[in-house]
């Protein structure tokens, strides 16, 4: 059968697929063009997709009616039109679990970088600007004893909570459903409605999936509800935050700072953010370790292989 990759993935995943099927790989870090992709997917039985490529109705139709599975190499799958897949009987899978720890590491790193002004300090040294130890020089904010408010308490939110507790933070969360009692006891976390969480947290970290329901979940009113000494961290998806509203709030000192790993129009970053010292900007590195990317790609390959064998894939997206 024919398996088409929409982008370059670790060789381990390509070998797994090639052992059983014809693989049409894309062997470049340069993103595949839409027209090239539309012509490559023709006749595909499986597509291994990266979050940089949209899997929508025109792409599914270009593939043809034999297409059985779209295996996304990411836990987020907002690049895929799930309804269009369902209408065509195409199964969608993602890669939960394998990137939990790596992404929680980056969220914790952003908390430390923004509260302790680490990127700002590094910029001073690299620019060879004068500096001197001083009692009041580049003071940050301690996180010990502060409240971390987690929006979306899934696996990554819980993994961040464990890290934050080791740094002395206490945990609040907002989520559609309450977490299991054992997890709540382990994390010592309290559930709150989003407005209460925003008003009382010292650091707010976003871990919800992106969907029309979470588009601009954090915008002008939500930023105004946050404390002026609070920080906002986003390792979820860019459009969960209204970036223009955030840039305005940061410039006006309405909140103390932010740490962003994701952006509304990746790879473009809103110019209004670039000149601000109180925001840390990372180029979507949440899952970017060799081990994690290999695990993501091999899990996606295992998902595609299972469906092509007529078996249940290990990680279909939630129904
Ligand atoms: C994901 O898996 O959704 C991540 O954003 C990839 O880095």
PDB file of N, CA, C and O and ligand atoms in Angstrom, residues 51 74-76 99 237 284 287 293 296, ligand 1:
ATOM      1  N   UNK A  51       2.363  18.960  11.716  1.00  0.00           N
ATOM      2  CA  UNK A  51       1.433  20.044  12.031  1.00  0.00           C
ATOM      3  C   UNK A  51       1.561  21.234  11.095  1.00  0.00           C
ATOM      4  O   UNK A  51       0.724  22.137  11.095  1.00  0.00           O
ATOM      5  N   UNK A  74       1.993  14.522  16.018  1.00  0.00           N
ATOM      6  CA  UNK A  74       1.823  15.578  17.023  1.00  0.00           C
ATOM      7  C   UNK A  74       0.652  15.169  17.902  1.00  0.00           C
ATOM      8  O   UNK A  74      -0.205  14.392  17.468  1.00  0.00           O
ATOM      9  N   UNK A  75       0.627  15.719  19.107  1.00  0.00           N
ATOM     10  CA  UNK A  75      -0.548  15.452  19.950  1.00  0.00           C
ATOM     11  C   UNK A  75      -1.684  16.380  19.544  1.00  0.00           C
ATOM     12  O   UNK A  75      -2.842  15.980  19.490  1.00  0.00           O
ATOM     13  N   UNK A  76      -1.354  17.647  19.199  1.00  0.00           N
ATOM     14  CA  UNK A  76      -2.371  18.575  18.701  1.00  0.00           C
ATOM     15  C   UNK A  76      -2.706  18.203  17.261  1.00  0.00           C
ATOM     16  O   UNK A  76      -1.819  17.840  16.498  1.00  0.00           O
ATOM     17  N   UNK A  99       5.226  12.985  24.228  1.00  0.00           N
ATOM     18  CA  UNK A  99       5.864  14.314  24.301  1.00  0.00           C
ATOM     19  C   UNK A  99       5.502  15.062  25.582  1.00  0.00           C
ATOM     20  O   UNK A  99       5.827  16.228  25.743  1.00  0.00           O
ATOM     21  N   UNK A 237      -1.175  26.142  21.778  1.00  0.00           N
ATOM     22  CA  UNK A 237      -1.250  26.571  20.390  1.00  0.00           C
ATOM     23  C   UNK A 237      -1.391  28.089  20.391  1.00  0.00           C
ATOM     24  O   UNK A 237      -2.105  28.651  21.237  1.00  0.00           O
ATOM     25  N   UNK A 284       8.649  27.276  18.977  1.00  0.00           N
ATOM     26  CA  UNK A 284       7.880  26.028  19.080  1.00  0.00           C
ATOM     27  C   UNK A 284       8.797  24.817  19.326  1.00  0.00           C
ATOM     28  O   UNK A 284       8.900  23.904  18.504  1.00  0.00           O
ATOM     29  N   UNK A 287       8.345  19.923  21.926  1.00  0.00           N
ATOM     30  CA  UNK A 287       8.667  18.493  21.799  1.00  0.00           C
ATOM     31  C   UNK A 287      10.021  18.259  21.139  1.00  0.00           C
ATOM     32  O   UNK A 287      10.322  17.138  20.724  1.00  0.00           O
ATOM     33  N   UNK A 293      11.059  13.410  19.411  1.00  0.00           N
ATOM     34  CA  UNK A 293      10.622  13.426  18.012  1.00  0.00           C
ATOM     35  C   UNK A 293      10.650  12.006  17.427  1.00  0.00           C
ATOM     36  O   UNK A 293       9.794  11.632  16.625  1.00  0.00           O
ATOM     37  N   UNK A 296       7.593  10.257  18.754  1.00  0.00           N
ATOM     38  CA  UNK A 296       6.371  10.751  18.096  1.00  0.00           C
ATOM     39  C   UNK A 296       6.218  10.120  16.708  1.00  0.00           C
ATOM     40  O   UNK A 296       5.140   9.645  16.337  1.00  0.00           O
TER      41      UNK A 296
HETATM   42  C1  LIG B   1       2.268  18.783  19.359  1.00  0.00           C
HETATM   43  O1  LIG B   1       2.555  17.577  19.348  1.00  0.00           O
HETATM   44  O2  LIG B   1       1.118  19.173  19.241  1.00  0.00           O
HETATM   45  C2  LIG B   1       3.381  19.740  19.552  1.00  0.00           C
HETATM   46  O3  LIG B   1       2.973  21.056  19.422  1.00  0.00           O
HETATM   47  C3  LIG B   1       4.498  19.419  18.579  1.00  0.00           C
HETATM   48  O4  LIG B   1       5.633  20.086  18.999  1.00  0.00           O
END
